[in-house]
Amino acid sequence: MTKHLIILLLLCNLFACAMSPFNNDIKQGHFRIENTSYDNSQGRKEYVYLMCHKHKPATWVTARQYPAGKHNIWVKATYQEANNHNSYQVAFANFNLTLPAGGNYQLAHTIHDESISIWLQDINTLSAKSEVITAKLTRNNISNSTKLINQCKQGTV
């Protein structure tokens, strides 16, 4: 009986956390970057996200906050046609920019043939806040992992 009560309490706590609204307040002296995803189960999957976190390669997450100022940011983009594992392609972009405190940004992109254009835009106004970088989408090269680790070490996030 005690075991079931503990499980019930844990489940209630889990659901309470899942149902609470996300806190999108930006910490003082920080800015926020929201990553982008487009997942159409009958078409394609596109993810554009900050490649690094704490100077190490990272996976896609919704958003993170970083201290305002000058930054060297690496972005990774992935593209895959649904139900076709052989279509997986990646591209990388490097941004050197200064981001002020209180900024709320998202990574935006467009895909043209075999290339992807990536930029940072203000979430509220949708105005571009960085240059547009265009990179070729290529097959993923697993041997690049050391290169990615070094790029993250040189980046500021």
PDB file of C-alpha atoms in Angstrom:
ATOM      1  CA  MET A   1       0.000   0.000   0.000  1.00  0.00           C
ATOM      2  CA  THR A   2       2.811   2.436   0.885  1.00  0.00           C
ATOM      3  CA  LYS A   3       4.536   1.624  -2.400  1.00  0.00           C
ATOM      4  CA  HIS A   4       1.408   2.588  -4.363  1.00  0.00           C
ATOM      5  CA  LEU A   5       1.037   5.815  -2.410  1.00  0.00           C
ATOM      6  CA  ILE A   6       4.622   6.820  -3.178  1.00  0.00           C
ATOM      7  CA  ILE A   7       4.132   6.062  -6.873  1.00  0.00           C
ATOM      8  CA  LEU A   8       0.896   8.065  -6.873  1.00  0.00           C
ATOM      9  CA  LEU A   9       2.611  11.045  -5.235  1.00  0.00           C
ATOM     10  CA  LEU A  10       5.480  10.908  -7.721  1.00  0.00           C
ATOM     11  CA  LEU A  11       3.060  10.770 -10.642  1.00  0.00           C
ATOM     12  CA  CYS A  12       1.067  13.719  -9.270  1.00  0.00           C
ATOM     13  CA  ASN A  13       4.277  15.723  -8.908  1.00  0.00           C
ATOM     14  CA  LEU A  14       5.325  14.823 -12.445  1.00  0.00           C
ATOM     15  CA  PHE A  15       1.990  15.875 -13.921  1.00  0.00           C
ATOM     16  CA  ALA A  16       1.973  19.106 -11.896  1.00  0.00           C
ATOM     17  CA  CYS A  17       5.390  20.039 -13.311  1.00  0.00           C
ATOM     18  CA  ALA A  18       4.309  19.113 -16.826  1.00  0.00           C
ATOM     19  CA  MET A  19       1.142  21.198 -16.594  1.00  0.00           C
ATOM     20  CA  SER A  20       2.749  24.340 -15.166  1.00  0.00           C
ATOM     21  CA  PRO A  21       3.506  27.110 -17.682  1.00  0.00           C
ATOM     22  CA  PHE A  22       7.103  27.616 -18.769  1.00  0.00           C
ATOM     23  CA  ASN A  23       8.890  30.594 -17.334  1.00  0.00           C
ATOM     24  CA  ASN A  24      10.190  32.588 -20.294  1.00  0.00           C
ATOM     25  CA  ASP A  25      11.492  35.494 -18.223  1.00  0.00           C
ATOM     26  CA  ILE A  26      14.968  36.496 -19.319  1.00  0.00           C
ATOM     27  CA  LYS A  27      17.463  36.744 -16.470  1.00  0.00           C
ATOM     28  CA  GLN A  28      19.016  40.140 -15.882  1.00  0.00           C
ATOM     29  CA  GLY A  29      22.123  40.647 -18.026  1.00  0.00           C
ATOM     30  CA  HIS A  30      21.198  37.727 -20.329  1.00  0.00           C
ATOM     31  CA  PHE A  31      19.593  37.102 -23.707  1.00  0.00           C
ATOM     32  CA  ARG A  32      17.596  34.086 -24.871  1.00  0.00           C
ATOM     33  CA  ILE A  33      17.928  32.027 -28.069  1.00  0.00           C
ATOM     34  CA  GLU A  34      15.169  29.698 -29.183  1.00  0.00           C
ATOM     35  CA  ASN A  35      16.084  26.845 -31.504  1.00  0.00           C
ATOM     36  CA  THR A  36      13.931  25.910 -34.502  1.00  0.00           C
ATOM     37  CA  SER A  37      12.337  22.639 -35.481  1.00  0.00           C
ATOM     38  CA  TYR A  38       9.984  21.618 -38.243  1.00  0.00           C
ATOM     39  CA  ASP A  39       8.841  18.022 -38.143  1.00  0.00           C
ATOM     40  CA  ASN A  40       6.310  17.001 -40.740  1.00  0.00           C
ATOM     41  CA  SER A  41       5.840  13.237 -40.496  1.00  0.00           C
ATOM     42  CA  GLN A  42       4.808  13.067 -44.149  1.00  0.00           C
ATOM     43  CA  GLY A  43       7.389  15.431 -45.551  1.00  0.00           C
ATOM     44  CA  ARG A  44      10.618  16.364 -43.864  1.00  0.00           C
ATOM     45  CA  LYS A  45      12.379  17.070 -40.583  1.00  0.00           C
ATOM     46  CA  GLU A  46      14.389  20.269 -40.125  1.00  0.00           C
ATOM     47  CA  TYR A  47      16.264  21.280 -36.976  1.00  0.00           C
ATOM     48  CA  VAL A  48      18.376  24.419 -36.520  1.00  0.00           C
ATOM     49  CA  TYR A  49      19.971  24.802 -33.100  1.00  0.00           C
ATOM     50  CA  LEU A  50      22.938  26.021 -31.109  1.00  0.00           C
ATOM     51  CA  MET A  51      25.544  23.325 -31.644  1.00  0.00           C
ATOM     52  CA  CYS A  52      27.302  23.898 -28.317  1.00  0.00           C
ATOM     53  CA  HIS A  53      26.460  24.329 -24.649  1.00  0.00           C
ATOM     54  CA  LYS A  54      29.090  24.846 -21.966  1.00  0.00           C
ATOM     55  CA  HIS A  55      31.741  24.555 -24.717  1.00  0.00           C
ATOM     56  CA  LYS A  56      30.687  20.992 -25.633  1.00  0.00           C
ATOM     57  CA  PRO A  57      28.566  19.640 -28.486  1.00  0.00           C
ATOM     58  CA  ALA A  58      24.881  19.672 -27.572  1.00  0.00           C
ATOM     59  CA  THR A  59      21.624  18.338 -28.932  1.00  0.00           C
ATOM     60  CA  TRP A  60      18.475  20.278 -29.785  1.00  0.00           C
ATOM     61  CA  VAL A  61      16.654  21.898 -26.857  1.00  0.00           C
ATOM     62  CA  THR A  62      13.834  24.429 -26.870  1.00  0.00           C
ATOM     63  CA  ALA A  63      15.746  27.506 -25.634  1.00  0.00           C
ATOM     64  CA  ARG A  64      18.610  28.638 -23.432  1.00  0.00           C
ATOM     65  CA  GLN A  65      19.835  31.902 -21.941  1.00  0.00           C
ATOM     66  CA  TYR A  66      23.371  33.288 -22.075  1.00  0.00           C
ATOM     67  CA  PRO A  67      25.154  36.378 -20.671  1.00  0.00           C
ATOM     68  CA  ALA A  68      24.855  39.444 -22.906  1.00  0.00           C
ATOM     69  CA  GLY A  69      27.890  40.614 -24.872  1.00  0.00           C
ATOM     70  CA  LYS A  70      30.144  39.468 -27.700  1.00  0.00           C
ATOM     71  CA  HIS A  71      29.683  35.866 -28.772  1.00  0.00           C
ATOM     72  CA  ASN A  72      31.105  33.299 -31.158  1.00  0.00           C
ATOM     73  CA  ILE A  73      28.160  30.965 -31.725  1.00  0.00           C
ATOM     74  CA  TRP A  74      28.134  27.734 -33.706  1.00  0.00           C
ATOM     75  CA  VAL A  75      24.835  26.574 -35.206  1.00  0.00           C
ATOM     76  CA  LYS A  76      24.002  23.135 -36.560  1.00  0.00           C
ATOM     77  CA  ALA A  77      21.224  22.471 -39.055  1.00  0.00           C
ATOM     78  CA  THR A  78      19.888  19.033 -39.943  1.00  0.00           C
ATOM     79  CA  TYR A  79      17.533  18.022 -42.714  1.00  0.00           C
ATOM     80  CA  GLN A  80      15.928  14.662 -43.402  1.00  0.00           C
ATOM     81  CA  GLU A  81      13.084  13.498 -45.572  1.00  0.00           C
ATOM     82  CA  ALA A  82      10.549  11.531 -43.542  1.00  0.00           C
ATOM     83  CA  ASN A  83      10.926   7.749 -43.755  1.00  0.00           C
ATOM     84  CA  ASN A  84      14.245   8.029 -45.609  1.00  0.00           C
ATOM     85  CA  HIS A  85      17.205   7.601 -43.251  1.00  0.00           C
ATOM     86  CA  ASN A  86      19.658   7.987 -46.144  1.00  0.00           C
ATOM     87  CA  SER A  87      18.509  11.569 -46.753  1.00  0.00           C
ATOM     88  CA  TYR A  88      19.996  12.898 -43.474  1.00  0.00           C
ATOM     89  CA  GLN A  89      22.131  15.986 -44.148  1.00  0.00           C
ATOM     90  CA  VAL A  90      23.841  18.596 -41.976  1.00  0.00           C
ATOM     91  CA  ALA A  91      25.230  22.107 -42.293  1.00  0.00           C
ATOM     92  CA  PHE A  92      27.088  24.407 -39.901  1.00  0.00           C
ATOM     93  CA  ALA A  93      27.222  28.162 -39.455  1.00  0.00           C
ATOM     94  CA  ASN A  94      29.384  30.360 -37.244  1.00  0.00           C
ATOM     95  CA  PHE A  95      28.162  33.749 -36.005  1.00  0.00           C
ATOM     96  CA  ASN A  96      30.324  36.417 -34.382  1.00  0.00           C
ATOM     97  CA  LEU A  97      27.987  39.001 -32.913  1.00  0.00           C
ATOM     98  CA  THR A  98      27.150  41.148 -29.926  1.00  0.00           C
ATOM     99  CA  LEU A  99      23.830  40.457 -28.244  1.00  0.00           C
ATOM    100  CA  PRO A 100      22.381  42.895 -25.690  1.00  0.00           C
ATOM    101  CA  ALA A 101      20.730  41.985 -22.406  1.00  0.00           C
ATOM    102  CA  GLY A 102      17.009  41.297 -22.611  1.00  0.00           C
ATOM    103  CA  GLY A 103      17.121  40.153 -26.240  1.00  0.00           C
ATOM    104  CA  ASN A 104      14.764  37.339 -27.201  1.00  0.00           C
ATOM    105  CA  TYR A 105      15.854  35.638 -30.416  1.00  0.00           C
ATOM    106  CA  GLN A 106      15.182  32.591 -32.542  1.00  0.00           C
ATOM    107  CA  LEU A 107      17.179  30.813 -35.192  1.00  0.00           C
ATOM    108  CA  ALA A 108      15.491  31.147 -38.575  1.00  0.00           C
ATOM    109  CA  HIS A 109      16.272  29.389 -41.840  1.00  0.00           C
ATOM    110  CA  THR A 110      15.275  28.709 -45.414  1.00  0.00           C
ATOM    111  CA  ILE A 111      16.298  25.766 -47.575  1.00  0.00           C
ATOM    112  CA  HIS A 112      17.034  26.131 -51.288  1.00  0.00           C
ATOM    113  CA  ASP A 113      17.968  22.962 -53.172  1.00  0.00           C
ATOM    114  CA  GLU A 114      21.106  21.644 -51.402  1.00  0.00           C
ATOM    115  CA  SER A 115      21.796  24.758 -49.301  1.00  0.00           C
ATOM    116  CA  ILE A 116      20.412  26.275 -46.135  1.00  0.00           C
ATOM    117  CA  SER A 117      20.427  29.950 -45.122  1.00  0.00           C
ATOM    118  CA  ILE A 118      20.509  30.601 -41.373  1.00  0.00           C
ATOM    119  CA  TRP A 119      20.134  33.818 -39.364  1.00  0.00           C
ATOM    120  CA  LEU A 120      19.170  35.039 -35.913  1.00  0.00           C
ATOM    121  CA  GLN A 121      15.975  37.068 -35.671  1.00  0.00           C
ATOM    122  CA  ASP A 122      14.082  38.930 -32.967  1.00  0.00           C
ATOM    123  CA  ILE A 123      11.140  36.788 -31.818  1.00  0.00           C
ATOM    124  CA  ASN A 124       8.726  39.722 -31.505  1.00  0.00           C
ATOM    125  CA  THR A 125       9.541  41.746 -34.627  1.00  0.00           C
ATOM    126  CA  LEU A 126      10.997  38.935 -36.800  1.00  0.00           C
ATOM    127  CA  SER A 127      13.695  41.385 -37.867  1.00  0.00           C
ATOM    128  CA  ALA A 128      17.121  39.910 -38.622  1.00  0.00           C
ATOM    129  CA  LYS A 129      19.694  40.446 -35.851  1.00  0.00           C
ATOM    130  CA  SER A 130      22.608  38.757 -37.606  1.00  0.00           C
ATOM    131  CA  GLU A 131      24.033  38.257 -41.023  1.00  0.00           C
ATOM    132  CA  VAL A 132      22.534  35.494 -43.162  1.00  0.00           C
ATOM    133  CA  ILE A 133      24.933  32.588 -43.549  1.00  0.00           C
ATOM    134  CA  THR A 134      24.371  30.110 -46.351  1.00  0.00           C
ATOM    135  CA  ALA A 135      25.927  26.652 -46.126  1.00  0.00           C
ATOM    136  CA  LYS A 136      25.736  23.503 -48.209  1.00  0.00           C
ATOM    137  CA  LEU A 137      23.751  20.610 -46.751  1.00  0.00           C
ATOM    138  CA  THR A 138      25.972  17.523 -46.854  1.00  0.00           C
ATOM    139  CA  ARG A 139      25.921  13.945 -45.622  1.00  0.00           C
ATOM    140  CA  ASN A 140      26.920  13.650 -41.982  1.00  0.00           C
ATOM    141  CA  ASN A 141      30.609  12.828 -41.578  1.00  0.00           C
ATOM    142  CA  ILE A 142      31.100  11.044 -38.254  1.00  0.00           C
ATOM    143  CA  SER A 143      34.849  11.628 -38.403  1.00  0.00           C
ATOM    144  CA  ASN A 144      34.136  15.349 -37.855  1.00  0.00           C
ATOM    145  CA  SER A 145      33.421  14.814 -34.143  1.00  0.00           C
ATOM    146  CA  THR A 146      36.881  16.048 -33.079  1.00  0.00           C
ATOM    147  CA  LYS A 147      36.439  19.131 -35.263  1.00  0.00           C
ATOM    148  CA  LEU A 148      33.034  19.840 -33.657  1.00  0.00           C
ATOM    149  CA  ILE A 149      34.496  19.481 -30.163  1.00  0.00           C
ATOM    150  CA  ASN A 150      37.267  21.963 -31.026  1.00  0.00           C
ATOM    151  CA  GLN A 151      34.766  24.429 -32.518  1.00  0.00           C
ATOM    152  CA  CYS A 152      32.697  24.289 -29.324  1.00  0.00           C
ATOM    153  CA  LYS A 153      35.790  24.893 -27.200  1.00  0.00           C
ATOM    154  CA  GLN A 154      36.531  28.028 -29.271  1.00  0.00           C
ATOM    155  CA  GLY A 155      32.933  29.252 -29.075  1.00  0.00           C
ATOM    156  CA  THR A 156      31.513  31.327 -26.251  1.00  0.00           C
ATOM    157  CA  VAL A 157      28.481  29.195 -25.346  1.00  0.00           C
TER     158      VAL A 157
END
